[in-house]
């Protein structure tokens, strides 16, 4: 198991489960005011997550929610690049760029980003080459279909096998493009073209993804699968899914996940310390 990643000069120690804090810079998250206000709020939120123990801050400017609108490259650059620049200048933290666009990856890494988090697993035009040239680690996530339509009746013969095969193919594509194997993180992509049953099978069998010897990242925070498990007939809204998400994070970490992507940094860091304590016990 790779225990350390080189993230644009900063090292990420994965010998225990770490937290990636979510920083959305979409207009619906930071709705009012101009650019300065947005930057200020983003910095504040990132500082808070850092103080709560986040190892990585994941900056995203495009919503991947089902039904979300696509935005142009220019819009996405305008949203995320000033934030990436500001965070890497002011905070001692690894900044991850959540994007599927090659141009955004490239500019973000120039601005100081230390990790590429791509829900399309570098299938976008030019993404493999940009990622390879950047030298930073990449998170390859599985998604069936496209964000707009992925939750319309997702189907698998065997979800675990298909996700595993997809990720193996993407690892090969990365290696062929010149990305070193030890710079790759794998993610089954909870909620991305999956029913509740598919998500449950993936979580139950998560340890099988780790046999590839690469670190696994998991994002469950506030997702609808948690609501569906809590109350299938009347799922609670995202604000009521904190405790469920913590349970999910602990299960994932116990099954080998090394990075947990979450909106709830303080609570998740605490929960993972308990897992780390158990995992350090012979
Ligand atoms: C994930 C993600 C989202 C995830 C990785 C949300 C950007 C939806 N989910 N990236 N992004 N894994 N790697 O609810 O599960 O946060 S967006």
PDB file of C-alpha atoms and ligand atoms in Angstrom:
ATOM      1  CA  UNK A   1       0.000   0.000   0.000  1.00  0.00           C
ATOM      2  CA  UNK A   2       1.261   3.431  -0.963  1.00  0.00           C
ATOM      3  CA  UNK A   3       1.417   5.416   2.237  1.00  0.00           C
ATOM      4  CA  UNK A   4       2.474   8.801   0.959  1.00  0.00           C
ATOM      5  CA  UNK A   5       1.491  10.927  -2.034  1.00  0.00           C
ATOM      6  CA  UNK A   6       3.482  13.828  -3.436  1.00  0.00           C
ATOM      7  CA  UNK A   7       0.959  16.613  -4.000  1.00  0.00           C
ATOM      8  CA  UNK A   8       2.757  19.419  -5.812  1.00  0.00           C
ATOM      9  CA  UNK A   9       5.467  19.621  -3.155  1.00  0.00           C
ATOM     10  CA  UNK A  10       3.291  18.802  -0.149  1.00  0.00           C
ATOM     11  CA  UNK A  11       3.200  15.263   1.175  1.00  0.00           C
ATOM     12  CA  UNK A  12       0.011  13.471   2.078  1.00  0.00           C
ATOM     13  CA  UNK A  13       0.540  10.741   4.633  1.00  0.00           C
ATOM     14  CA  UNK A  14      -2.061   8.024   4.181  1.00  0.00           C
ATOM     15  CA  UNK A  15      -0.906   5.685   6.916  1.00  0.00           C
ATOM     16  CA  UNK A  16      -4.166   6.534   8.668  1.00  0.00           C
ATOM     17  CA  UNK A  17      -7.548   7.625   7.244  1.00  0.00           C
ATOM     18  CA  UNK A  18      -7.580  11.308   6.277  1.00  0.00           C
ATOM     19  CA  UNK A  19     -10.313  13.834   5.625  1.00  0.00           C
ATOM     20  CA  UNK A  20     -10.951  15.824   2.453  1.00  0.00           C
ATOM     21  CA  UNK A  21     -13.179  18.820   3.220  1.00  0.00           C
ATOM     22  CA  UNK A  22     -15.615  19.965   0.540  1.00  0.00           C
ATOM     23  CA  UNK A  23     -15.433  23.599  -0.566  1.00  0.00           C
ATOM     24  CA  UNK A  24     -18.110  24.410  -3.124  1.00  0.00           C
ATOM     25  CA  UNK A  25     -17.655  27.642  -5.006  1.00  0.00           C
ATOM     26  CA  UNK A  26     -20.846  27.353  -6.968  1.00  0.00           C
ATOM     27  CA  UNK A  27     -23.175  30.373  -6.932  1.00  0.00           C
ATOM     28  CA  UNK A  28     -25.872  28.489  -5.039  1.00  0.00           C
ATOM     29  CA  UNK A  29     -23.384  27.854  -2.214  1.00  0.00           C
ATOM     30  CA  UNK A  30     -22.025  31.379  -2.064  1.00  0.00           C
ATOM     31  CA  UNK A  31     -25.007  33.142  -3.443  1.00  0.00           C
ATOM     32  CA  UNK A  32     -24.645  36.815  -2.755  1.00  0.00           C
ATOM     33  CA  UNK A  33     -22.091  39.421  -3.467  1.00  0.00           C
ATOM     34  CA  UNK A  34     -19.251  39.717  -5.886  1.00  0.00           C
ATOM     35  CA  UNK A  35     -15.984  38.012  -6.248  1.00  0.00           C
ATOM     36  CA  UNK A  36     -14.268  39.487  -3.227  1.00  0.00           C
ATOM     37  CA  UNK A  37     -16.972  38.359  -0.884  1.00  0.00           C
ATOM     38  CA  UNK A  38     -16.893  34.922  -2.420  1.00  0.00           C
ATOM     39  CA  UNK A  39     -13.133  34.632  -1.968  1.00  0.00           C
ATOM     40  CA  UNK A  40     -13.412  35.810   1.623  1.00  0.00           C
ATOM     41  CA  UNK A  41     -16.094  33.280   2.442  1.00  0.00           C
ATOM     42  CA  UNK A  42     -14.191  30.505   0.721  1.00  0.00           C
ATOM     43  CA  UNK A  43     -11.019  31.302   2.667  1.00  0.00           C
ATOM     44  CA  UNK A  44     -12.933  31.429   5.951  1.00  0.00           C
ATOM     45  CA  UNK A  45     -14.583  28.112   5.320  1.00  0.00           C
ATOM     46  CA  UNK A  46     -11.285  26.514   4.294  1.00  0.00           C
ATOM     47  CA  UNK A  47      -9.523  27.886   7.393  1.00  0.00           C
ATOM     48  CA  UNK A  48     -12.215  26.405   9.544  1.00  0.00           C
ATOM     49  CA  UNK A  49     -11.975  22.984   7.894  1.00  0.00           C
ATOM     50  CA  UNK A  50      -8.189  23.080   8.222  1.00  0.00           C
ATOM     51  CA  UNK A  51      -8.427  23.884  11.928  1.00  0.00           C
ATOM     52  CA  UNK A  52     -10.871  21.000  12.297  1.00  0.00           C
ATOM     53  CA  UNK A  53      -8.291  18.613  10.888  1.00  0.00           C
ATOM     54  CA  UNK A  54      -8.847  18.396   7.135  1.00  0.00           C
ATOM     55  CA  UNK A  55      -5.776  17.207   5.228  1.00  0.00           C
ATOM     56  CA  UNK A  56      -7.173  18.245   1.854  1.00  0.00           C
ATOM     57  CA  UNK A  57      -9.580  20.964   0.720  1.00  0.00           C
ATOM     58  CA  UNK A  58     -11.523  19.984  -2.412  1.00  0.00           C
ATOM     59  CA  UNK A  59     -12.438  23.045  -4.465  1.00  0.00           C
ATOM     60  CA  UNK A  60     -15.249  22.584  -6.979  1.00  0.00           C
ATOM     61  CA  UNK A  61     -16.963  25.102  -9.231  1.00  0.00           C
ATOM     62  CA  UNK A  62     -19.333  22.868 -11.157  1.00  0.00           C
ATOM     63  CA  UNK A  63     -22.215  21.049  -9.523  1.00  0.00           C
ATOM     64  CA  UNK A  64     -22.410  17.349 -10.362  1.00  0.00           C
ATOM     65  CA  UNK A  65     -25.884  16.960  -8.885  1.00  0.00           C
ATOM     66  CA  UNK A  66     -28.320  15.116 -11.146  1.00  0.00           C
ATOM     67  CA  UNK A  67     -30.007  17.723 -13.314  1.00  0.00           C
ATOM     68  CA  UNK A  68     -27.403  20.421 -12.698  1.00  0.00           C
ATOM     69  CA  UNK A  69     -26.559  22.741 -15.559  1.00  0.00           C
ATOM     70  CA  UNK A  70     -23.263  22.600 -17.397  1.00  0.00           C
ATOM     71  CA  UNK A  71     -21.084  25.680 -17.159  1.00  0.00           C
ATOM     72  CA  UNK A  72     -18.467  27.008 -19.569  1.00  0.00           C
ATOM     73  CA  UNK A  73     -14.726  26.634 -19.085  1.00  0.00           C
ATOM     74  CA  UNK A  74     -14.437  30.380 -18.611  1.00  0.00           C
ATOM     75  CA  UNK A  75     -17.049  30.449 -15.861  1.00  0.00           C
ATOM     76  CA  UNK A  76     -15.478  27.524 -14.066  1.00  0.00           C
ATOM     77  CA  UNK A  77     -11.998  29.069 -14.253  1.00  0.00           C
ATOM     78  CA  UNK A  78     -13.333  32.376 -12.902  1.00  0.00           C
ATOM     79  CA  UNK A  79     -14.904  30.594  -9.968  1.00  0.00           C
ATOM     80  CA  UNK A  80     -12.156  28.244  -8.888  1.00  0.00           C
ATOM     81  CA  UNK A  81      -8.750  29.625  -9.864  1.00  0.00           C
ATOM     82  CA  UNK A  82      -8.777  32.656  -7.520  1.00  0.00           C
ATOM     83  CA  UNK A  83      -9.856  30.358  -4.693  1.00  0.00           C
ATOM     84  CA  UNK A  84      -7.141  27.773  -5.379  1.00  0.00           C
ATOM     85  CA  UNK A  85      -4.539  30.533  -5.579  1.00  0.00           C
ATOM     86  CA  UNK A  86      -5.714  32.177  -2.378  1.00  0.00           C
ATOM     87  CA  UNK A  87      -5.848  28.933  -0.372  1.00  0.00           C
ATOM     88  CA  UNK A  88      -2.458  27.642  -1.489  1.00  0.00           C
ATOM     89  CA  UNK A  89      -0.880  31.023  -0.740  1.00  0.00           C
ATOM     90  CA  UNK A  90      -2.438  31.517   2.679  1.00  0.00           C
ATOM     91  CA  UNK A  91      -2.967  28.046   4.131  1.00  0.00           C
ATOM     92  CA  UNK A  92      -0.678  25.100   4.726  1.00  0.00           C
ATOM     93  CA  UNK A  93      -3.020  22.558   3.198  1.00  0.00           C
ATOM     94  CA  UNK A  94      -3.296  20.412   0.106  1.00  0.00           C
ATOM     95  CA  UNK A  95      -5.812  21.897  -2.298  1.00  0.00           C
ATOM     96  CA  UNK A  96      -7.593  19.496  -4.573  1.00  0.00           C
ATOM     97  CA  UNK A  97      -9.348  20.615  -7.757  1.00  0.00           C
ATOM     98  CA  UNK A  98     -12.703  18.986  -8.405  1.00  0.00           C
ATOM     99  CA  UNK A  99     -13.136  19.222 -12.169  1.00  0.00           C
ATOM    100  CA  UNK A 100     -13.461  17.179 -15.337  1.00  0.00           C
ATOM    101  CA  UNK A 101     -12.079  19.875 -17.635  1.00  0.00           C
ATOM    102  CA  UNK A 102      -8.446  19.664 -18.757  1.00  0.00           C
ATOM    103  CA  UNK A 103      -8.011  23.423 -18.917  1.00  0.00           C
ATOM    104  CA  UNK A 104      -9.279  23.858 -15.363  1.00  0.00           C
ATOM    105  CA  UNK A 105      -6.962  21.108 -14.107  1.00  0.00           C
ATOM    106  CA  UNK A 106      -3.987  22.731 -15.764  1.00  0.00           C
ATOM    107  CA  UNK A 107      -4.675  26.249 -14.468  1.00  0.00           C
ATOM    108  CA  UNK A 108      -5.470  24.941 -10.996  1.00  0.00           C
ATOM    109  CA  UNK A 109      -2.186  23.061 -10.721  1.00  0.00           C
ATOM    110  CA  UNK A 110      -0.323  26.182 -11.874  1.00  0.00           C
ATOM    111  CA  UNK A 111      -2.232  28.064  -9.167  1.00  0.00           C
ATOM    112  CA  UNK A 112      -0.969  25.545  -6.604  1.00  0.00           C
ATOM    113  CA  UNK A 113      -3.445  22.661  -6.524  1.00  0.00           C
ATOM    114  CA  UNK A 114      -1.865  19.415  -5.331  1.00  0.00           C
ATOM    115  CA  UNK A 115      -4.452  16.854  -6.403  1.00  0.00           C
ATOM    116  CA  UNK A 116      -6.921  16.353  -9.258  1.00  0.00           C
ATOM    117  CA  UNK A 117     -10.321  14.978  -8.273  1.00  0.00           C
ATOM    118  CA  UNK A 118     -12.163  14.043 -11.445  1.00  0.00           C
ATOM    119  CA  UNK A 119     -15.578  12.384 -11.260  1.00  0.00           C
ATOM    120  CA  UNK A 120     -15.071  11.472 -14.953  1.00  0.00           C
ATOM    121  CA  UNK A 121     -11.811   9.624 -14.196  1.00  0.00           C
ATOM    122  CA  UNK A 122      -9.878  11.657 -16.810  1.00  0.00           C
ATOM    123  CA  UNK A 123     -12.124  10.651 -19.714  1.00  0.00           C
ATOM    124  CA  UNK A 124     -12.586  14.257 -20.846  1.00  0.00           C
ATOM    125  CA  UNK A 125     -10.723  15.642 -23.829  1.00  0.00           C
ATOM    126  CA  UNK A 126      -7.073  16.274 -22.993  1.00  0.00           C
ATOM    127  CA  UNK A 127      -7.490  15.382 -19.317  1.00  0.00           C
ATOM    128  CA  UNK A 128      -5.127  12.390 -19.250  1.00  0.00           C
ATOM    129  CA  UNK A 129      -2.315  14.381 -20.823  1.00  0.00           C
ATOM    130  CA  UNK A 130      -2.772  17.417 -18.602  1.00  0.00           C
ATOM    131  CA  UNK A 131      -2.872  15.236 -15.500  1.00  0.00           C
ATOM    132  CA  UNK A 132       0.257  13.391 -16.596  1.00  0.00           C
ATOM    133  CA  UNK A 133       2.155  16.612 -17.250  1.00  0.00           C
ATOM    134  CA  UNK A 134       1.030  18.124 -13.959  1.00  0.00           C
ATOM    135  CA  UNK A 135       2.607  15.338 -11.920  1.00  0.00           C
ATOM    136  CA  UNK A 136       0.019  15.600  -9.127  1.00  0.00           C
ATOM    137  CA  UNK A 137      -1.990  12.621  -7.852  1.00  0.00           C
ATOM    138  CA  UNK A 138      -5.342  11.923  -9.483  1.00  0.00           C
ATOM    139  CA  UNK A 139      -8.525  10.501  -8.009  1.00  0.00           C
ATOM    140  CA  UNK A 140     -10.281   8.246 -10.527  1.00  0.00           C
ATOM    141  CA  UNK A 141     -13.979   7.941  -9.737  1.00  0.00           C
ATOM    142  CA  UNK A 142     -16.473   5.531 -11.227  1.00  0.00           C
ATOM    143  CA  UNK A 143     -19.659   6.977 -12.679  1.00  0.00           C
ATOM    144  CA  UNK A 144     -22.251   5.242 -14.836  1.00  0.00           C
ATOM    145  CA  UNK A 145     -23.684   7.647 -17.412  1.00  0.00           C
ATOM    146  CA  UNK A 146     -23.611  11.425 -17.161  1.00  0.00           C
ATOM    147  CA  UNK A 147     -24.587  13.568 -14.158  1.00  0.00           C
ATOM    148  CA  UNK A 148     -27.759  14.860 -15.834  1.00  0.00           C
ATOM    149  CA  UNK A 149     -29.267  11.418 -16.334  1.00  0.00           C
ATOM    150  CA  UNK A 150     -27.229   8.982 -14.251  1.00  0.00           C
ATOM    151  CA  UNK A 151     -29.949   8.321 -11.676  1.00  0.00           C
ATOM    152  CA  UNK A 152     -32.530   7.333 -14.316  1.00  0.00           C
ATOM    153  CA  UNK A 153     -32.636   3.597 -13.744  1.00  0.00           C
ATOM    154  CA  UNK A 154     -28.947   2.662 -13.319  1.00  0.00           C
ATOM    155  CA  UNK A 155     -28.324  -1.015 -14.080  1.00  0.00           C
ATOM    156  CA  UNK A 156     -25.470  -3.444 -13.527  1.00  0.00           C
ATOM    157  CA  UNK A 157     -25.036  -7.195 -13.955  1.00  0.00           C
ATOM    158  CA  UNK A 158     -22.695  -7.032 -10.961  1.00  0.00           C
ATOM    159  CA  UNK A 159     -21.887  -3.596  -9.657  1.00  0.00           C
ATOM    160  CA  UNK A 160     -18.693  -4.500  -7.791  1.00  0.00           C
ATOM    161  CA  UNK A 161     -17.201  -6.283 -10.801  1.00  0.00           C
ATOM    162  CA  UNK A 162     -18.126  -3.477 -13.180  1.00  0.00           C
ATOM    163  CA  UNK A 163     -16.728  -0.739 -10.968  1.00  0.00           C
ATOM    164  CA  UNK A 164     -13.555  -2.734 -10.426  1.00  0.00           C
ATOM    165  CA  UNK A 165     -13.138  -3.359 -14.161  1.00  0.00           C
ATOM    166  CA  UNK A 166     -13.788   0.249 -15.028  1.00  0.00           C
ATOM    167  CA  UNK A 167     -11.204   1.446 -12.527  1.00  0.00           C
ATOM    168  CA  UNK A 168      -8.637  -1.073 -13.797  1.00  0.00           C
ATOM    169  CA  UNK A 169      -9.184   0.237 -17.346  1.00  0.00           C
ATOM    170  CA  UNK A 170      -8.718   3.799 -16.182  1.00  0.00           C
ATOM    171  CA  UNK A 171      -5.528   2.854 -14.303  1.00  0.00           C
ATOM    172  CA  UNK A 172      -4.190   1.402 -17.577  1.00  0.00           C
ATOM    173  CA  UNK A 173      -5.195   4.517 -19.500  1.00  0.00           C
ATOM    174  CA  UNK A 174      -3.365   6.627 -16.904  1.00  0.00           C
ATOM    175  CA  UNK A 175      -0.247   4.494 -17.024  1.00  0.00           C
ATOM    176  CA  UNK A 176      -0.231   4.624 -20.828  1.00  0.00           C
ATOM    177  CA  UNK A 177      -0.445   8.410 -20.630  1.00  0.00           C
ATOM    178  CA  UNK A 178       2.554   8.510 -18.305  1.00  0.00           C
ATOM    179  CA  UNK A 179       0.856   8.806 -14.931  1.00  0.00           C
ATOM    180  CA  UNK A 180       2.689   6.759 -12.370  1.00  0.00           C
ATOM    181  CA  UNK A 181       0.624   4.096 -10.629  1.00  0.00           C
ATOM    182  CA  UNK A 182       1.645   5.396  -7.229  1.00  0.00           C
ATOM    183  CA  UNK A 183      -0.045   8.732  -8.008  1.00  0.00           C
ATOM    184  CA  UNK A 184      -3.500   7.170  -8.425  1.00  0.00           C
ATOM    185  CA  UNK A 185      -6.409   7.129  -5.953  1.00  0.00           C
ATOM    186  CA  UNK A 186      -9.539   5.026  -6.584  1.00  0.00           C
ATOM    187  CA  UNK A 187     -13.153   5.902  -5.788  1.00  0.00           C
ATOM    188  CA  UNK A 188     -16.279   3.767  -6.390  1.00  0.00           C
ATOM    189  CA  UNK A 189     -18.356   6.935  -6.819  1.00  0.00           C
ATOM    190  CA  UNK A 190     -21.222   6.588  -4.357  1.00  0.00           C
ATOM    191  CA  UNK A 191     -24.442   7.948  -5.816  1.00  0.00           C
ATOM    192  CA  UNK A 192     -23.062   8.367  -9.337  1.00  0.00           C
ATOM    193  CA  UNK A 193     -25.355   6.196 -11.471  1.00  0.00           C
ATOM    194  CA  UNK A 194     -26.241   3.817  -8.629  1.00  0.00           C
ATOM    195  CA  UNK A 195     -29.354   2.691  -6.794  1.00  0.00           C
ATOM    196  CA  UNK A 196     -29.366   2.316  -3.036  1.00  0.00           C
ATOM    197  CA  UNK A 197     -28.748  -1.406  -3.496  1.00  0.00           C
ATOM    198  CA  UNK A 198     -25.713  -0.743  -5.708  1.00  0.00           C
ATOM    199  CA  UNK A 199     -24.301   1.724  -3.189  1.00  0.00           C
ATOM    200  CA  UNK A 200     -24.773  -0.778  -0.366  1.00  0.00           C
ATOM    201  CA  UNK A 201     -23.011  -3.532  -2.287  1.00  0.00           C
ATOM    202  CA  UNK A 202     -20.098  -1.226  -3.006  1.00  0.00           C
ATOM    203  CA  UNK A 203     -19.755  -0.167   0.612  1.00  0.00           C
ATOM    204  CA  UNK A 204     -20.089  -3.722   1.875  1.00  0.00           C
ATOM    205  CA  UNK A 205     -17.359  -4.891  -0.533  1.00  0.00           C
ATOM    206  CA  UNK A 206     -15.160  -1.803  -0.432  1.00  0.00           C
ATOM    207  CA  UNK A 207     -12.144  -3.754   0.847  1.00  0.00           C
ATOM    208  CA  UNK A 208     -12.021  -5.551  -2.530  1.00  0.00           C
ATOM    209  CA  UNK A 209     -11.103  -2.270  -4.210  1.00  0.00           C
ATOM    210  CA  UNK A 210      -8.058  -1.912  -1.987  1.00  0.00           C
ATOM    211  CA  UNK A 211      -6.535  -5.148  -3.272  1.00  0.00           C
ATOM    212  CA  UNK A 212      -5.175  -3.131  -6.167  1.00  0.00           C
ATOM    213  CA  UNK A 213      -2.802  -1.623  -3.615  1.00  0.00           C
ATOM    214  CA  UNK A 214      -3.936   1.918  -4.352  1.00  0.00           C
ATOM    215  CA  UNK A 215      -5.507   4.254  -1.800  1.00  0.00           C
ATOM    216  CA  UNK A 216      -9.312   4.427  -1.866  1.00  0.00           C
ATOM    217  CA  UNK A 217     -11.322   7.636  -1.466  1.00  0.00           C
ATOM    218  CA  UNK A 218     -14.966   7.611  -0.451  1.00  0.00           C
ATOM    219  CA  UNK A 219     -17.585  10.354  -0.573  1.00  0.00           C
ATOM    220  CA  UNK A 220     -20.825   9.604   1.274  1.00  0.00           C
ATOM    221  CA  UNK A 221     -21.352  12.852   3.099  1.00  0.00           C
ATOM    222  CA  UNK A 222     -25.008  13.980   3.138  1.00  0.00           C
ATOM    223  CA  UNK A 223     -25.808  11.837   0.078  1.00  0.00           C
ATOM    224  CA  UNK A 224     -29.302  10.596  -0.664  1.00  0.00           C
ATOM    225  CA  UNK A 225     -28.378   6.958  -0.006  1.00  0.00           C
ATOM    226  CA  UNK A 226     -28.114   7.917   3.672  1.00  0.00           C
ATOM    227  CA  UNK A 227     -31.564   9.470   3.622  1.00  0.00           C
ATOM    228  CA  UNK A 228     -32.977   6.387   1.907  1.00  0.00           C
ATOM    229  CA  UNK A 229     -31.568   4.110   4.615  1.00  0.00           C
ATOM    230  CA  UNK A 230     -32.780   6.329   7.440  1.00  0.00           C
ATOM    231  CA  UNK A 231     -36.363   6.509   6.207  1.00  0.00           C
ATOM    232  CA  UNK A 232     -37.175   5.023   2.788  1.00  0.00           C
ATOM    233  CA  UNK A 233     -40.684   6.465   2.706  1.00  0.00           C
ATOM    234  CA  UNK A 234     -39.777   9.924   3.878  1.00  0.00           C
ATOM    235  CA  UNK A 235     -36.023  10.483   3.538  1.00  0.00           C
ATOM    236  CA  UNK A 236     -34.716  13.289   5.743  1.00  0.00           C
ATOM    237  CA  UNK A 237     -33.104  16.270   3.960  1.00  0.00           C
ATOM    238  CA  UNK A 238     -29.289  16.632   3.753  1.00  0.00           C
ATOM    239  CA  UNK A 239     -29.175  18.702   6.965  1.00  0.00           C
ATOM    240  CA  UNK A 240     -30.435  15.669   8.891  1.00  0.00           C
ATOM    241  CA  UNK A 241     -27.882  13.201   7.549  1.00  0.00           C
ATOM    242  CA  UNK A 242     -24.808  14.013   9.653  1.00  0.00           C
ATOM    243  CA  UNK A 243     -24.864  10.995  11.974  1.00  0.00           C
ATOM    244  CA  UNK A 244     -25.674   8.629   9.142  1.00  0.00           C
ATOM    245  CA  UNK A 245     -22.718  10.014   7.200  1.00  0.00           C
ATOM    246  CA  UNK A 246     -20.417   9.446  10.155  1.00  0.00           C
ATOM    247  CA  UNK A 247     -21.516   5.821  10.349  1.00  0.00           C
ATOM    248  CA  UNK A 248     -20.819   5.509   6.632  1.00  0.00           C
ATOM    249  CA  UNK A 249     -17.390   7.108   6.991  1.00  0.00           C
ATOM    250  CA  UNK A 250     -16.458   4.712   9.797  1.00  0.00           C
ATOM    251  CA  UNK A 251     -17.624   1.684   7.815  1.00  0.00           C
ATOM    252  CA  UNK A 252     -15.664   2.863   4.767  1.00  0.00           C
ATOM    253  CA  UNK A 253     -12.499   3.468   6.791  1.00  0.00           C
ATOM    254  CA  UNK A 254     -12.847   0.064   8.483  1.00  0.00           C
ATOM    255  CA  UNK A 255     -13.047  -1.434   4.991  1.00  0.00           C
ATOM    256  CA  UNK A 256      -9.831   0.251   3.921  1.00  0.00           C
ATOM    257  CA  UNK A 257     -10.734   3.745   2.665  1.00  0.00           C
ATOM    258  CA  UNK A 258      -7.842   6.151   3.239  1.00  0.00           C
ATOM    259  CA  UNK A 259      -9.530   9.426   2.321  1.00  0.00           C
ATOM    260  CA  UNK A 260     -13.057  10.433   3.311  1.00  0.00           C
ATOM    261  CA  UNK A 261     -14.562  13.343   1.386  1.00  0.00           C
ATOM    262  CA  UNK A 262     -17.002  15.212   3.602  1.00  0.00           C
ATOM    263  CA  UNK A 263     -18.809  18.446   4.389  1.00  0.00           C
ATOM    264  CA  UNK A 264     -18.525  17.669   8.109  1.00  0.00           C
ATOM    265  CA  UNK A 265     -14.843  17.842   8.866  1.00  0.00           C
ATOM    266  CA  UNK A 266     -14.744  18.120  12.650  1.00  0.00           C
ATOM    267  CA  UNK A 267     -17.159  15.267  13.270  1.00  0.00           C
ATOM    268  CA  UNK A 268     -15.542  13.026  10.650  1.00  0.00           C
ATOM    269  CA  UNK A 269     -11.997  13.641  11.906  1.00  0.00           C
ATOM    270  CA  UNK A 270     -13.098  12.575  15.402  1.00  0.00           C
ATOM    271  CA  UNK A 271     -14.832   9.471  14.109  1.00  0.00           C
ATOM    272  CA  UNK A 272     -11.796   8.487  12.041  1.00  0.00           C
ATOM    273  CA  UNK A 273      -9.469   8.869  15.028  1.00  0.00           C
ATOM    274  CA  UNK A 274     -11.369   6.027  16.630  1.00  0.00           C
ATOM    275  CA  UNK A 275     -10.893   3.922  13.503  1.00  0.00           C
ATOM    276  CA  UNK A 276      -7.186   4.839  13.377  1.00  0.00           C
ATOM    277  CA  UNK A 277      -6.839   3.801  17.010  1.00  0.00           C
ATOM    278  CA  UNK A 278      -8.379   0.424  16.277  1.00  0.00           C
ATOM    279  CA  UNK A 279      -6.334  -0.041  13.111  1.00  0.00           C
ATOM    280  CA  UNK A 280      -3.109   0.740  14.983  1.00  0.00           C
ATOM    281  CA  UNK A 281      -3.925  -1.960  17.528  1.00  0.00           C
ATOM    282  CA  UNK A 282      -2.315  -5.278  16.715  1.00  0.00           C
TER     283      UNK A 282
HETATM  284  C1  LIG B   1     -17.871  12.799  -4.927  1.00  0.00           C
HETATM  285  C2  LIG B   1     -16.970  13.668  -5.551  1.00  0.00           C
HETATM  286  C3  LIG B   1     -18.910  14.620  -5.403  1.00  0.00           C
HETATM  287  C4  LIG B   1     -17.417  11.508  -4.547  1.00  0.00           C
HETATM  288  C5  LIG B   1     -15.259  12.132  -5.424  1.00  0.00           C
HETATM  289  C6  LIG B   1     -21.581  15.345  -3.396  1.00  0.00           C
HETATM  290  C7  LIG B   1     -17.073  15.951  -6.534  1.00  0.00           C
HETATM  291  C8  LIG B   1     -21.569  15.195  -4.842  1.00  0.00           C
HETATM  292  N1  LIG B   1     -19.080  13.422  -4.825  1.00  0.00           N
HETATM  293  N2  LIG B   1     -15.671  13.348  -5.801  1.00  0.00           N
HETATM  294  N3  LIG B   1     -17.633  14.799  -5.850  1.00  0.00           N
HETATM  295  N4  LIG B   1     -16.086  11.226  -4.807  1.00  0.00           N
HETATM  296  N5  LIG B   1     -13.977  11.761  -5.642  1.00  0.00           N
HETATM  297  O1  LIG B   1     -22.654  14.982  -2.821  1.00  0.00           O
HETATM  298  O2  LIG B   1     -18.121  10.650  -4.016  1.00  0.00           O
HETATM  299  O3  LIG B   1     -20.651  15.804  -2.746  1.00  0.00           O
HETATM  300  S1  LIG B   1     -20.126  15.856  -5.612  1.00  0.00           S
END
